[in-house]
XYZ file of C-alpha atoms in Angstrom:
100
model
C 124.049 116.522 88.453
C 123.494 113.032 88.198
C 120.272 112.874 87.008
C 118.515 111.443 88.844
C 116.345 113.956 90.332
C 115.771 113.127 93.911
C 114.040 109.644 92.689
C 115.191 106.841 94.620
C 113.561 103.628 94.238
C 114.237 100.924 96.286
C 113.389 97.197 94.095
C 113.296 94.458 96.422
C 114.194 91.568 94.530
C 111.202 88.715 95.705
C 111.832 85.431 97.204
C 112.260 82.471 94.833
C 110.170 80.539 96.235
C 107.052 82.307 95.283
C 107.183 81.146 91.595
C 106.172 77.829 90.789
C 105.864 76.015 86.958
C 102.182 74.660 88.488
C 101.271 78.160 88.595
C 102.252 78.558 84.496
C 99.841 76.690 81.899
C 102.835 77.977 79.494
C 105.627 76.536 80.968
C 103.594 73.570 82.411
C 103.019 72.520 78.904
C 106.817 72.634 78.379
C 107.762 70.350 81.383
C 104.948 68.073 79.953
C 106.230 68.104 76.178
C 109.923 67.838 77.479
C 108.639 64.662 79.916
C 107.273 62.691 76.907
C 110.476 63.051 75.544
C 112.140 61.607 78.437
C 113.786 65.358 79.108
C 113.964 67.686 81.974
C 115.081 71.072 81.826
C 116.330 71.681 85.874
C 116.275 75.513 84.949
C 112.609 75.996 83.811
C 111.456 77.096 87.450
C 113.760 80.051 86.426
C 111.256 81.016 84.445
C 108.270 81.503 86.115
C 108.644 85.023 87.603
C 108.166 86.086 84.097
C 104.304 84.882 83.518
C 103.638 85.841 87.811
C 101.071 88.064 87.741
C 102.390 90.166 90.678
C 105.902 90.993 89.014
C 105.540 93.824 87.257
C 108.824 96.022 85.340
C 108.849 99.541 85.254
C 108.945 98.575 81.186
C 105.906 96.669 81.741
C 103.748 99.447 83.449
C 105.623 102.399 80.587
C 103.464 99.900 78.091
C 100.545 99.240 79.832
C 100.016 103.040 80.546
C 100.516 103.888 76.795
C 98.954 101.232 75.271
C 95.464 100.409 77.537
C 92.884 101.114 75.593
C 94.371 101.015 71.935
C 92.262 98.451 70.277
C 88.685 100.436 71.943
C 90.322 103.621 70.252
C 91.346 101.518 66.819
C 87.761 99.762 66.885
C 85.823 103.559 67.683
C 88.081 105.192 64.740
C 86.903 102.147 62.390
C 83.553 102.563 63.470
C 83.721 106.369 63.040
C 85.135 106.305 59.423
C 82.655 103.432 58.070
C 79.868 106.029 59.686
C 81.628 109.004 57.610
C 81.232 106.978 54.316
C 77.640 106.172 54.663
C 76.938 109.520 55.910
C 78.545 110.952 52.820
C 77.224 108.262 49.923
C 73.317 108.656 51.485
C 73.978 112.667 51.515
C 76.086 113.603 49.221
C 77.103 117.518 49.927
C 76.877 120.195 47.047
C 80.963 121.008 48.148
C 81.946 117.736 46.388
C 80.494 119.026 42.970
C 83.078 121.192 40.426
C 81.177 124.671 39.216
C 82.656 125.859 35.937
């Protein structure tokens, strides 16, 4: 009664070693900005699992799955209504006029 259905997922947690800053533009450009300032934040590399393209959160793929495709969708509805206004100002339909 648990809940949990029969799903067991097993996360292995990677190896540390596997994220570097070099492979971050992001957090490259932090250790740079932080250098000029004569600063070095030891904990940065801590970071770096989070802009690795291979670590990917169950949270992560829930919003990728719902949102792929939104802004095709949002630019075809766009599209679609500007249509529907032209349509209807060039051909105006004998619906839209009030009989007394």
């Amino acid at each position: 009664m648990g809940g949990d259905h029969g799903h067991h997922h097993k996360y292995e947690v990677p190896d540390y070693r596997i994220y570097k800053i070099e492979d971050c533009p992001k957090l490259l450009k932090v250790q740079k900005a932080l250098e000029q300032k004569g600063l070095k934040d030891p904990w940065l590399r801590n970071e770096a699992w989070r802009f690795h393209h291979s670590f990917k959160t169950e949270g992560y793929k829930a919003r990728r799955a719902i949102f792929r495709g939104i802004q095709w969708g949002f630019a075809a509805f766009v599209v679609t209504i500007a249509i529907e206004k032209v349509w209807e100002t060039m051909s105006p339909s004998d619906h839209s006029h009030v009989h007394h």
